[in-house]
Short mmCIF file of C-alpha atoms and ligand atoms in Angstrom, two decimals:
data_model
loop_
_atom_site.label_atom_id
_atom_site.label_comp_id
_atom_site.label_asym_id
_atom_site.label_seq_id
_atom_site.Cartn_x
_atom_site.Cartn_y
_atom_site.Cartn_z
CA MET A 1 129.15 -117.03 83.40
CA THR A 2 127.55 -117.22 86.86
CA SER A 3 127.09 -120.42 88.84
CA ARG A 4 124.00 -119.32 90.80
CA LEU A 5 121.22 -117.03 89.68
CA THR A 6 118.42 -115.33 91.58
CA ILE A 7 114.96 -115.32 90.05
CA ALA A 8 112.26 -112.91 91.28
CA LEU A 9 109.28 -115.01 92.31
CA ALA A 10 105.64 -113.92 92.52
CA PRO A 11 103.30 -116.87 93.11
CA GLY A 12 100.21 -114.83 92.21
CA ASP A 13 96.60 -114.91 93.36
CA GLY A 14 93.81 -117.50 93.33
CA ILE A 15 95.27 -120.80 92.14
CA GLY A 16 98.65 -119.07 91.68
CA PRO A 17 100.28 -120.20 94.95
CA GLU A 18 99.00 -123.77 94.47
CA ILE A 19 100.41 -124.22 90.97
CA MET A 20 103.62 -122.33 91.84
CA ASP A 21 104.29 -124.60 94.86
CA ALA A 22 103.70 -127.63 92.64
CA THR A 23 106.01 -126.32 89.92
CA LEU A 24 108.82 -125.48 92.33
CA ARG A 25 108.48 -128.90 93.98
CA LEU A 26 108.96 -130.45 90.54
CA PHE A 27 111.92 -128.19 89.75
CA LYS A 28 113.55 -129.08 93.05
CA GLU A 29 113.40 -132.77 92.17
CA ALA A 30 115.13 -131.97 88.87
CA LYS A 31 117.92 -130.23 90.84
CA VAL A 32 117.08 -126.81 89.42
CA HIS A 33 117.60 -125.36 92.89
CA ASP A 34 121.30 -126.32 92.68
CA HIS A 35 121.63 -123.30 90.37
CA LEU A 36 118.69 -121.01 91.07
CA ASP A 37 117.53 -119.08 94.11
CA PHE A 38 113.99 -117.71 94.15
CA ARG A 39 113.46 -114.29 95.74
CA PRO A 40 109.82 -113.57 96.65
CA VAL A 41 108.53 -110.18 95.48
CA ALA A 42 105.26 -108.50 96.47
CA MET A 43 102.73 -107.84 93.72
CA GLY A 44 99.12 -108.58 92.86
CA LYS A 45 96.03 -108.64 95.06
CA SER A 46 97.81 -108.32 98.41
CA VAL A 47 99.48 -105.12 97.19
CA PHE A 48 96.33 -103.70 95.55
CA ASP A 49 94.53 -104.35 98.86
CA THR A 50 96.92 -102.00 100.67
CA GLY A 51 95.70 -99.15 98.44
CA ASN A 52 98.67 -99.32 96.05
CA SER A 53 96.96 -98.81 92.66
CA LYS A 54 99.98 -100.10 90.71
CA GLY A 55 99.77 -103.51 92.39
CA ILE A 56 103.53 -103.72 92.87
CA THR A 57 105.80 -102.29 95.56
CA ASP A 58 108.88 -100.18 94.80
CA GLU A 59 111.03 -102.85 96.49
CA ALA A 60 109.58 -105.45 94.10
CA VAL A 61 110.41 -103.25 91.09
CA ARG A 62 113.99 -102.89 92.32
CA ALA A 63 114.29 -106.63 93.02
CA ILE A 64 113.11 -107.46 89.50
CA GLU A 65 115.58 -104.95 88.03
CA ASP A 66 118.34 -106.67 90.03
CA CYS A 67 117.33 -110.22 89.04
CA GLY A 68 116.45 -109.65 85.38
CA VAL A 69 114.12 -112.66 85.40
CA VAL A 70 110.65 -112.98 86.94
CA PHE A 71 108.65 -116.17 87.41
CA LYS A 72 105.04 -115.39 88.20
CA GLY A 73 101.68 -116.99 88.71
CA PRO A 74 98.41 -115.45 87.51
CA MET A 75 97.31 -112.24 89.20
CA GLU A 76 93.92 -110.77 89.77
CA THR A 77 93.07 -107.45 88.16
CA PRO A 78 90.86 -105.37 90.49
CA LYS A 79 87.42 -104.85 89.00
CA GLY A 80 86.47 -101.17 88.62
CA GLY A 81 88.44 -98.39 90.32
CA GLY A 82 91.71 -97.12 88.89
CA GLY A 83 93.76 -100.32 89.37
CA LYS A 84 95.27 -101.46 86.06
CA SER A 85 96.27 -105.03 85.24
CA ILE A 86 99.54 -105.78 87.03
CA ASN A 87 100.37 -108.19 84.22
CA VAL A 88 100.21 -105.42 81.62
CA THR A 89 102.00 -102.99 83.97
CA LEU A 90 104.93 -105.40 84.40
CA ARG A 91 105.29 -105.98 80.66
CA LYS A 92 105.35 -102.25 79.96
CA LEU A 93 107.41 -101.17 82.95
CA PHE A 94 110.25 -103.50 82.03
CA SER A 95 109.86 -103.14 78.23
CA THR A 96 109.28 -106.83 77.59
CA PHE A 97 108.42 -106.10 73.98
CA ALA A 98 107.88 -109.68 72.81
CA ASN A 99 105.31 -112.11 74.16
CA PHE A 100 106.41 -115.55 73.02
CA ARG A 101 104.02 -118.47 73.24
CA VAL A 102 104.49 -122.05 72.08
CA PHE A 103 101.55 -124.23 71.04
CA LYS A 104 102.19 -127.97 70.94
CA THR A 105 99.91 -130.96 70.86
CA LEU A 106 100.42 -132.73 74.18
CA PRO A 107 99.70 -136.41 74.77
CA GLY A 108 96.61 -136.99 76.88
CA VAL A 109 95.08 -133.66 75.86
CA GLN A 110 92.22 -134.32 73.50
CA THR A 111 91.49 -131.74 70.84
CA VAL A 112 89.74 -131.73 67.47
CA PHE A 113 93.18 -131.99 65.85
CA SER A 114 94.59 -134.71 68.13
CA LYS A 115 91.52 -136.82 67.39
CA ALA A 116 92.24 -136.39 63.66
CA GLY A 117 95.86 -137.46 64.22
CA ILE A 118 97.21 -133.98 63.38
CA ARG A 119 100.10 -132.86 65.58
CA LEU A 120 100.48 -129.12 66.06
CA ASP A 121 103.74 -127.40 66.91
CA PHE A 122 103.98 -123.69 66.23
CA SER A 123 104.67 -120.45 68.06
CA ILE A 124 103.36 -116.90 68.14
CA VAL A 125 105.24 -113.73 68.96
CA ARG A 126 102.95 -110.91 69.96
CA GLU A 127 104.16 -107.33 70.24
CA ASN A 128 103.67 -106.68 73.91
CA ILE A 129 103.81 -102.96 74.68
CA GLU A 130 102.31 -100.76 71.99
CA ASP A 131 99.06 -100.72 69.99
CA THR A 132 95.86 -99.99 71.91
CA TYR A 133 97.52 -101.48 75.02
CA GLY A 134 99.10 -98.09 75.65
CA GLY A 135 95.77 -97.53 77.40
CA VAL A 136 95.69 -93.91 76.16
CA GLU A 137 91.95 -93.27 76.26
CA HIS A 138 89.90 -90.09 76.43
CA ARG A 139 86.27 -89.06 76.40
CA LEU A 140 86.17 -86.50 73.60
CA SER A 141 82.55 -85.43 73.57
CA ASN A 142 79.27 -86.52 75.13
CA ASP A 143 79.11 -89.45 72.77
CA MET A 144 82.66 -90.22 71.67
CA ILE A 145 85.48 -92.09 73.41
CA GLN A 146 88.89 -92.57 71.87
CA CYS A 147 91.66 -95.14 72.40
CA LYS A 148 94.93 -94.20 70.72
CA ARG A 149 96.67 -96.92 68.77
CA LEU A 150 100.40 -96.33 68.87
CA ILE A 151 102.85 -98.29 66.70
CA SER A 152 106.49 -97.19 66.59
CA ALA A 153 109.26 -98.20 64.20
CA PRO A 154 111.76 -99.12 66.96
CA GLY A 155 108.99 -101.04 68.77
CA CYS A 156 108.34 -103.04 65.59
CA ASP A 157 112.03 -103.58 65.01
CA GLN A 158 112.57 -104.99 68.50
CA VAL A 159 109.77 -107.53 68.24
CA HIS A 160 110.63 -108.54 64.68
CA ARG A 161 114.34 -108.98 65.47
CA PHE A 162 113.44 -111.15 68.46
CA THR A 163 111.15 -113.21 66.22
CA PHE A 164 113.77 -113.82 63.55
CA GLN A 165 116.49 -114.57 66.10
CA THR A 166 114.22 -117.03 67.92
CA ALA A 167 113.24 -118.68 64.63
CA LYS A 168 116.90 -119.10 63.76
CA ARG A 169 117.65 -120.64 67.16
CA LEU A 170 114.72 -123.06 66.92
CA GLY A 171 115.32 -124.03 63.30
CA VAL A 172 112.07 -122.46 62.08
CA THR A 173 112.25 -121.98 58.31
CA LYS A 174 109.29 -119.68 57.67
CA ILE A 175 107.69 -116.80 59.61
CA HIS A 176 104.35 -115.19 58.78
CA CYS A 177 103.50 -111.64 59.80
CA GLY A 178 99.80 -111.25 60.69
CA HIS A 179 98.35 -107.76 60.22
CA LYS A 180 95.46 -105.63 59.02
CA ALA A 181 97.52 -103.35 56.77
CA ASN A 182 94.79 -103.33 54.13
CA ILE A 183 92.70 -101.14 56.45
CA MET A 184 95.20 -99.57 58.86
CA LYS A 185 97.67 -98.71 56.14
CA MET A 186 99.95 -96.61 58.30
CA THR A 187 100.07 -98.45 61.66
CA ASP A 188 99.79 -102.04 60.51
CA GLY A 189 101.56 -100.94 57.34
CA LEU A 190 104.58 -99.93 59.42
CA PHE A 191 104.47 -103.23 61.34
CA LEU A 192 104.55 -105.14 58.05
CA GLU A 193 107.16 -102.88 56.44
CA ARG A 194 109.53 -103.29 59.40
CA PHE A 195 108.95 -107.09 59.37
CA ARG A 196 110.19 -107.13 55.78
CA ALA A 197 113.08 -104.76 56.57
CA VAL A 198 114.35 -106.76 59.58
CA GLY A 199 113.80 -110.02 57.65
CA LYS A 200 116.45 -108.92 55.14
CA ASP A 201 119.06 -109.60 57.84
CA PHE A 202 117.89 -113.24 57.98
CA PRO A 203 117.92 -114.38 54.34
CA GLU A 204 117.86 -118.05 55.38
CA ILE A 205 114.33 -117.61 56.83
CA GLU A 206 111.41 -117.45 54.42
CA THR A 207 108.79 -114.79 55.12
CA GLY A 208 105.10 -114.44 54.35
CA ASP A 209 102.28 -112.21 55.49
CA VAL A 210 98.62 -112.84 56.13
CA ILE A 211 95.69 -110.56 56.93
CA VAL A 212 94.54 -111.34 60.45
CA ASP A 213 90.95 -112.30 59.59
CA ALA A 214 92.12 -114.78 56.97
CA LEU A 215 94.69 -116.01 59.48
CA CYS A 216 91.93 -116.85 61.99
CA MET A 217 90.09 -118.86 59.36
CA ASN A 218 93.27 -120.65 58.29
CA MET A 219 94.09 -121.46 61.91
CA ALA A 220 90.69 -123.07 62.40
CA ILE A 221 90.99 -125.10 59.19
CA LYS A 222 94.69 -125.93 58.81
CA PRO A 223 96.88 -124.52 61.59
CA GLN A 224 99.73 -126.88 60.71
CA GLN A 225 100.57 -124.62 57.75
CA TYR A 226 102.17 -122.14 60.18
CA GLN A 227 105.50 -122.53 61.96
CA MET A 228 105.79 -119.11 63.56
CA LEU A 229 103.69 -115.96 63.51
CA VAL A 230 104.35 -112.40 64.60
CA LEU A 231 101.47 -109.98 65.23
CA PRO A 232 100.72 -106.55 66.70
CA ASN A 233 99.56 -106.53 70.31
CA LEU A 234 95.75 -106.73 70.18
CA GLN A 235 95.59 -109.02 67.16
CA GLY A 236 98.32 -111.17 68.73
CA ASP A 237 96.37 -111.36 71.98
CA ILE A 238 93.29 -112.68 70.22
CA VAL A 239 95.07 -115.01 67.79
CA SER A 240 97.23 -116.52 70.55
CA ASP A 241 94.18 -117.42 72.63
CA LEU A 242 92.64 -118.96 69.52
CA ALA A 243 95.86 -120.95 69.12
CA ALA A 244 95.70 -122.05 72.77
CA GLY A 245 92.23 -123.43 72.06
CA LEU A 246 93.62 -125.54 69.23
CA VAL A 247 96.00 -127.38 71.59
CA GLY A 248 93.58 -127.85 74.47
CA GLY A 249 93.05 -124.50 76.12
CA LEU A 250 94.86 -121.91 78.19
CA GLY A 251 95.94 -124.56 80.71
CA PHE A 252 98.54 -125.82 78.22
CA ALA A 253 99.98 -122.61 76.77
CA PRO A 254 103.20 -121.26 78.28
CA SER A 255 104.23 -117.66 77.86
CA ALA A 256 107.43 -115.67 78.01
CA ASN A 257 107.63 -111.89 77.95
CA ILE A 258 111.06 -110.97 76.66
CA GLY A 259 112.79 -107.60 76.71
CA SER A 260 116.35 -106.43 76.10
CA ASN A 261 117.10 -106.66 79.82
CA ILE A 262 114.27 -108.29 81.74
CA ALA A 263 112.16 -111.38 81.02
CA ILE A 264 108.90 -112.46 82.67
CA PHE A 265 107.64 -116.05 82.54
CA GLU A 266 104.02 -116.71 83.41
CA ALA A 267 101.07 -119.01 82.90
CA VAL A 268 98.65 -117.72 80.28
CA HIS A 269 95.46 -118.44 82.20
CA GLY A 270 94.04 -116.37 85.04
CA THR A 271 93.58 -116.96 88.76
CA ALA A 272 90.64 -119.38 88.30
CA PRO A 273 88.75 -118.06 91.34
CA ASP A 274 86.11 -120.78 90.92
CA ILE A 275 88.58 -123.55 91.85
CA ALA A 276 91.09 -121.60 93.97
CA GLY A 277 92.01 -123.23 97.28
CA LYS A 278 90.71 -126.66 96.23
CA GLY A 279 94.11 -128.08 95.21
CA ILE A 280 92.78 -129.28 91.85
CA ALA A 281 94.24 -126.72 89.40
CA ASN A 282 96.25 -127.85 86.40
CA PRO A 283 99.86 -126.64 86.76
CA THR A 284 100.92 -127.55 83.17
CA SER A 285 100.90 -124.02 81.76
CA LEU A 286 103.05 -122.72 84.62
CA ILE A 287 105.38 -125.74 84.39
CA LEU A 288 105.83 -125.16 80.64
CA SER A 289 106.43 -121.44 81.25
CA GLY A 290 109.01 -122.45 83.87
CA LEU A 291 110.72 -124.64 81.26
CA MET A 292 110.96 -121.60 78.96
CA MET A 293 112.55 -119.75 81.87
CA LEU A 294 115.07 -122.54 82.53
CA ARG A 295 116.04 -122.46 78.84
CA HIS A 296 116.29 -118.66 78.95
CA VAL A 297 118.81 -118.80 81.79
CA GLY A 298 120.79 -121.71 80.34
CA LEU A 299 119.52 -124.77 82.27
CA LEU A 300 118.85 -126.59 79.00
CA LYS A 301 119.48 -130.10 80.28
CA GLN A 302 117.15 -129.76 83.27
CA ALA A 303 114.44 -128.25 81.05
CA ALA A 304 114.67 -131.13 78.56
CA HIS A 305 114.55 -133.77 81.35
CA LEU A 306 111.51 -132.11 82.88
CA GLU A 307 109.74 -131.78 79.54
CA ASN A 308 110.32 -135.45 78.73
CA ALA A 309 109.03 -136.48 82.17
CA LEU A 310 105.92 -134.30 81.69
CA LEU A 311 105.24 -135.81 78.26
CA ALA A 312 105.85 -139.33 79.57
CA ALA A 313 103.44 -138.73 82.45
CA LEU A 314 100.76 -137.17 80.24
CA GLU A 315 100.84 -140.05 77.76
CA THR A 316 99.98 -142.51 80.53
CA GLY A 317 96.72 -140.63 81.07
CA LEU A 318 97.76 -138.55 84.11
CA ARG A 319 95.41 -135.59 84.28
CA THR A 320 93.78 -132.96 86.43
CA GLY A 321 90.02 -132.44 86.30
CA ASP A 322 90.04 -129.96 83.42
CA PHE A 323 91.27 -132.39 80.74
CA GLY A 324 91.85 -136.02 79.82
CA ASP A 325 91.75 -138.65 77.13
CA PRO A 326 89.70 -141.71 78.17
CA SER A 327 91.37 -143.83 75.47
CA LEU A 328 94.76 -143.77 77.24
CA PRO A 329 95.80 -146.82 79.33
CA GLY A 330 96.44 -144.95 82.57
CA TYR A 331 93.31 -142.78 82.34
CA ARG A 332 91.67 -142.58 85.72
CA LYS A 333 88.07 -141.55 86.07
CA GLU A 334 89.02 -139.79 89.27
CA PRO A 335 91.35 -136.93 88.24
CA ALA A 336 94.58 -136.21 90.09
CA THR A 337 94.92 -133.28 92.46
CA THR A 338 97.59 -130.68 91.67
CA ALA A 339 99.98 -132.38 94.10
CA GLN A 340 99.31 -135.89 92.73
CA PHE A 341 99.78 -134.59 89.18
CA VAL A 342 103.24 -133.28 90.04
CA GLU A 343 104.16 -136.51 91.88
CA GLY A 344 103.19 -138.36 88.70
CA ILE A 345 105.66 -136.25 86.72
CA ILE A 346 108.38 -136.67 89.35
CA GLU A 347 107.99 -140.47 89.07
CA ARG A 348 108.81 -140.17 85.35
CA LEU A 349 111.95 -138.04 85.73
CA GLY A 350 114.69 -139.66 83.64
CA GLU A 351 112.14 -141.29 81.29
CA LYS A 352 111.28 -140.32 77.74
CA PRO A 353 107.85 -140.32 76.10
CA LYS A 354 107.08 -143.23 73.79
CA THR A 355 104.12 -142.04 71.75
CA VAL A 356 105.39 -138.56 70.89
CA PRO A 357 108.91 -137.42 69.93
CA ALA A 358 111.15 -137.00 72.98
CA VAL A 359 112.94 -133.70 73.46
CA ALA A 360 116.69 -133.89 72.77
CA VAL A 361 118.68 -133.48 75.98
CA PRO A 362 121.55 -130.97 75.60
CA GLU A 363 124.63 -131.04 77.83
CA GLN A 364 124.28 -127.40 78.94
CA ALA A 365 123.22 -127.57 82.61
CA THR A 366 124.61 -124.42 84.27
CA PRO A 367 123.33 -120.84 84.00
CA THR A 368 124.53 -118.79 81.05
CA PHE A 369 122.29 -115.80 81.73
CA ALA A 370 124.25 -112.67 82.62
CA HIS A 371 122.52 -109.79 84.35
CA PRO A 372 122.52 -106.81 82.01
CA ALA A 373 124.29 -103.69 83.18
CA ARG A 374 121.87 -101.22 84.75
CA PRO A 375 121.36 -98.32 82.30
CA SER A 376 122.15 -94.87 83.67
CA GLY A 377 118.74 -93.61 82.52
CA GLN A 378 115.80 -94.50 80.29
CA GLN A 379 117.03 -95.21 76.77
CA VAL A 380 115.54 -93.43 73.77
CA ILE A 381 115.34 -95.98 70.96
CA ARG A 382 115.15 -94.75 67.35
CA THR A 383 114.88 -96.23 63.88
CA PHE A 384 114.58 -93.32 61.44
CA VAL A 385 116.89 -90.34 61.89
CA ASN A 386 117.73 -87.28 59.77
CA VAL A 387 114.25 -87.21 58.26
CA VAL A 388 113.22 -83.93 56.62
CA THR A 389 109.74 -82.93 57.79
CA THR A 390 107.51 -80.22 56.36
CA VAL A 391 104.31 -78.75 57.83
CA VAL A 392 101.47 -78.99 55.30
CA GLY A 393 98.41 -78.45 57.48
CA CYS A 394 96.56 -79.62 60.57
CA ASP A 395 93.59 -81.71 61.63
CA ILE A 396 91.51 -80.14 64.39
CA TYR A 397 88.98 -82.23 66.29
CA LEU A 398 85.77 -80.60 67.51
CA ASP A 399 83.11 -81.53 70.04
CA THR A 400 79.97 -80.14 68.39
CA PRO A 401 76.46 -81.35 67.55
CA LEU A 402 76.26 -79.09 64.45
CA SER A 403 75.61 -80.50 60.97
CA PRO A 404 78.51 -80.85 58.48
CA PRO A 405 77.49 -77.79 56.38
CA ALA A 406 77.18 -75.65 59.52
CA VAL A 407 80.62 -76.78 60.74
CA ALA A 408 82.04 -76.04 57.27
CA GLU A 409 80.60 -72.53 57.24
CA GLU A 410 82.08 -71.70 60.66
CA MET A 411 85.49 -73.19 59.80
CA GLN A 412 85.78 -71.38 56.46
CA ARG A 413 85.02 -68.13 58.22
CA VAL A 414 87.69 -68.72 60.89
CA ALA A 415 90.31 -69.74 58.30
CA GLN A 416 89.99 -66.48 56.37
CA ASP A 417 93.22 -64.48 56.55
CA THR A 418 95.27 -67.55 57.61
CA PRO A 419 97.70 -69.59 55.47
CA PHE A 420 95.19 -72.47 55.61
CA LYS A 421 92.08 -73.44 53.71
CA LEU A 422 89.46 -75.95 54.84
CA THR A 423 89.80 -79.07 52.66
CA LEU A 424 87.87 -81.78 54.45
CA ILE A 425 85.46 -82.55 57.23
CA SER A 426 85.04 -86.13 58.35
CA ASN A 427 82.92 -87.83 60.96
CA ARG A 428 84.01 -91.20 62.37
CA GLY A 429 86.64 -91.27 59.60
CA THR A 430 84.20 -90.79 56.70
CA GLN A 431 84.28 -87.66 54.57
CA VAL A 432 81.07 -85.61 55.04
CA TRP A 433 82.26 -82.36 53.44
CA PRO A 434 82.85 -81.05 50.72
CA THR A 435 81.23 -84.17 49.27
CA GLY A 436 79.64 -87.19 50.84
CA SER A 437 76.30 -88.90 51.22
CA VAL A 438 73.30 -87.55 53.12
CA TYR A 439 72.93 -91.10 54.39
CA THR A 440 76.19 -90.88 56.37
CA GLU A 441 75.08 -90.61 59.99
CA CYS A 442 77.15 -88.22 62.11
CA VAL A 443 77.95 -88.07 65.81
CA ASP A 444 79.01 -85.07 67.92
CA TYR A 445 82.70 -85.24 67.10
CA TYR A 446 84.27 -83.95 63.87
CA ARG A 447 87.67 -83.81 62.27
CA VAL A 448 88.26 -80.66 60.25
CA ARG A 449 91.28 -80.66 57.99
CA PHE A 450 93.14 -77.52 56.98
CA GLU A 451 95.81 -77.55 54.31
CA LEU A 452 98.09 -74.83 52.95
CA ARG A 453 96.38 -72.34 50.66
CA ASP A 454 97.46 -72.22 47.05
CA GLY A 455 100.54 -70.06 46.85
CA VAL A 456 101.84 -70.98 50.35
CA ALA A 457 104.85 -73.22 49.77
CA PRO A 458 105.25 -76.37 51.90
CA GLY A 459 107.87 -75.57 54.50
CA ALA A 460 107.07 -71.83 54.35
CA ILE A 461 105.30 -71.93 57.74
CA GLY A 462 105.97 -73.68 61.03
CA GLN A 463 103.52 -75.27 63.41
CA SER A 464 102.91 -72.05 65.33
CA ARG A 465 100.54 -70.89 62.56
CA ALA A 466 98.53 -74.08 62.94
CA VAL A 467 98.38 -73.62 66.71
CA ALA A 468 97.23 -70.02 66.14
CA LEU A 469 94.42 -71.33 63.93
CA MET A 470 93.39 -73.77 66.62
CA ASP A 471 93.42 -70.92 69.11
CA LYS A 472 91.01 -68.96 66.92
CA ILE A 473 88.68 -71.93 66.57
CA ALA A 474 88.79 -72.52 70.33
CA GLU A 475 87.19 -69.10 70.88
CA LYS A 476 83.91 -70.60 69.65
CA PHE A 477 84.29 -74.40 69.68
CA VAL A 478 85.55 -77.07 72.06
CA VAL A 479 88.75 -78.30 70.42
CA CYS A 480 89.35 -81.84 71.73
CA SER A 481 92.63 -82.46 70.02
CA TYR A 482 94.92 -81.44 67.23
CA GLU A 483 97.25 -83.29 64.90
CA LEU A 484 99.91 -81.56 62.83
CA LEU A 485 99.94 -82.68 59.20
CA ARG A 486 103.46 -83.17 57.92
CA SER A 487 105.32 -84.82 55.12
CA PHE A 488 108.37 -86.92 56.01
CA ASP A 489 111.07 -86.90 53.35
CA GLY A 490 108.32 -85.83 50.98
CA VAL A 491 105.93 -88.68 51.91
CA ARG A 492 102.47 -87.79 53.30
CA GLY A 493 102.44 -88.55 57.05
CA TYR A 494 98.68 -88.91 57.47
CA SER A 495 95.88 -90.99 56.05
CA LEU A 496 93.09 -89.85 53.77
CA ALA A 497 89.49 -90.02 54.98
CA GLN A 498 87.22 -92.83 53.77
CA GLY A 499 85.67 -91.53 50.58
CA GLN A 500 88.26 -88.76 50.06
P1 LIG B 1 90.71 -117.78 84.23
O1 LIG B 1 91.75 -118.24 83.26
O2 LIG B 1 91.17 -117.54 85.62
O3 LIG B 1 89.53 -118.89 84.30
C1 LIG B 1 88.74 -119.29 83.17
C2 LIG B 1 88.28 -120.74 83.37
O4 LIG B 1 89.40 -121.62 83.20
C3 LIG B 1 87.75 -121.01 84.78
O5 LIG B 1 86.68 -121.93 84.69
C4 LIG B 1 88.92 -121.66 85.49
O6 LIG B 1 88.55 -122.57 86.51
C5 LIG B 1 89.62 -122.40 84.35
N1 LIG B 1 91.06 -122.50 84.60
C6 LIG B 1 91.98 -121.51 84.41
N2 LIG B 1 93.19 -121.95 84.74
C7 LIG B 1 93.07 -123.22 85.12
C8 LIG B 1 93.99 -124.20 85.57
N3 LIG B 1 95.30 -123.96 85.68
N4 LIG B 1 93.50 -125.42 85.90
C9 LIG B 1 92.20 -125.69 85.78
N5 LIG B 1 91.27 -124.82 85.36
C10 LIG B 1 91.71 -123.59 85.03
O7 LIG B 1 90.03 -116.50 83.61
P2 LIG B 1 89.04 -115.41 84.27
O8 LIG B 1 88.06 -116.12 85.14
O9 LIG B 1 88.57 -114.61 83.16
O10 LIG B 1 89.96 -114.46 85.16
C11 LIG B 1 90.09 -114.58 86.58
C12 LIG B 1 91.10 -113.55 87.07
O11 LIG B 1 92.39 -113.82 86.51
C13 LIG B 1 90.77 -112.10 86.71
O12 LIG B 1 91.06 -111.27 87.82
C14 LIG B 1 91.72 -111.79 85.58
O13 LIG B 1 92.03 -110.43 85.51
C15 LIG B 1 92.94 -112.61 85.97
N6 LIG B 1 93.80 -112.98 84.84
C16 LIG B 1 95.14 -112.95 85.05
C17 LIG B 1 96.01 -113.32 84.05
C18 LIG B 1 97.47 -113.30 84.34
O14 LIG B 1 97.87 -113.12 85.46
N7 LIG B 1 98.34 -113.43 83.33
C19 LIG B 1 95.54 -113.75 82.73
C20 LIG B 1 94.09 -113.82 82.63
C21 LIG B 1 93.26 -113.43 83.65
#
């Protein structure tokens, strides 16, 4: 147990510094600074502007590794050029595999549901590293671009374990896994399978699953049926913004990015360039994210006091220009500035809200967070080991404008005298050879599938024969990529084409 902790602090760009100053002023009044020091780190626009395409300095990376906790404001992503989102970079660099967001009806924030008297209180865990967010993209032909969707078993396990552990801590009794496993049977299928596998360690928590499109409809109609959801990265990104809309918008949704070692707490919204520098931004999202951070490091009492003061202030009608409920007694036509908003919360410190349930105030008021030991190198995380794999063929991807029968003729010729026979050609995932419809429109990028000839036993050849086949094809065609077809403990490790 440590008495003082250092938090890496990055105020951000645009409205970032304004809402960060306001939040820290509030925290100071709640005596948070008796336990926490904030160490400024350089990242975002100022770093991009120096020509650093990562948007973060090496010193900042080291400082974050030392602190283990980052509190950050929104940061601008450079438009065009090679600069990637610093927000995504941070999450991946420090393996913060779970993005945890809480969605609660707040007093003074009018929504369709608040007007109907329906209180919302649920959370979403979004896988934060994998999926299409790997950013592995290639131009494969004149007309085809690819983005690889990567889902790993250990990646799923980490996010699911975090979800179940968090549910247990918060007293959540049911978790739903959102997915699209009916279409992406292998990637989303794995996400769902690992949800069920990890869930077995938490028998006291009920589980359910829901296809993501149905989930969106259910959320619009009856969101109160969900307590906690866990989703793959892209689907989670979209569904969590939908959820933010249900409770009043991005200005009210806090976010924590949690990893095994490092955690990042940030507002969900962006830099709001249209109102930056005017002192009118709403700091609520950053304040709520800060409260998640205080709870993460053990300052439970301070977080509860601050949350109660915020709720008490909001229910009087205190508001910034982006929201408000004219029916509340303290509603002022003239909205508060960011600074006035925070002063309004400070005035309520020690009070509890009257119109909504107050947050219970625990006794724990000193840091419990312990810096993790620095690993000696990057860890390789694994779920399945000792799996028996067998080569059964290969998929070879071609950049060619030929028709399916012409591709088939060429490929059959090349495959003569090899252990492989041509079994399938598909275009955009749909089988176009040996059978298919003449109405299937094709583009200039094909998958050709070769499988072992009759009489060649699975396991009789290694991948070098498949590479040799690719080499032969490359004498005449542009081979864009290649995937080895294998079975894993006897189970097919690849999908069938649509229509196969
Ligand atoms: P944005 O969230 O900055 O703004 C969208 C709208 O919401 C604007 O009208 C803005 O005035 C308003 N708004 C946002 N936060 C507000 C607040 N706290 N108080 C009052 N009004 C608020 O989204 P936009 O315009 O798409 O992105 C601007 C920049 O922010 C981009 O460079 C983007 O890459 C970056 N961004 C950064 C994020 C992060 O750091 N986590 C997240 C999203 C965007």
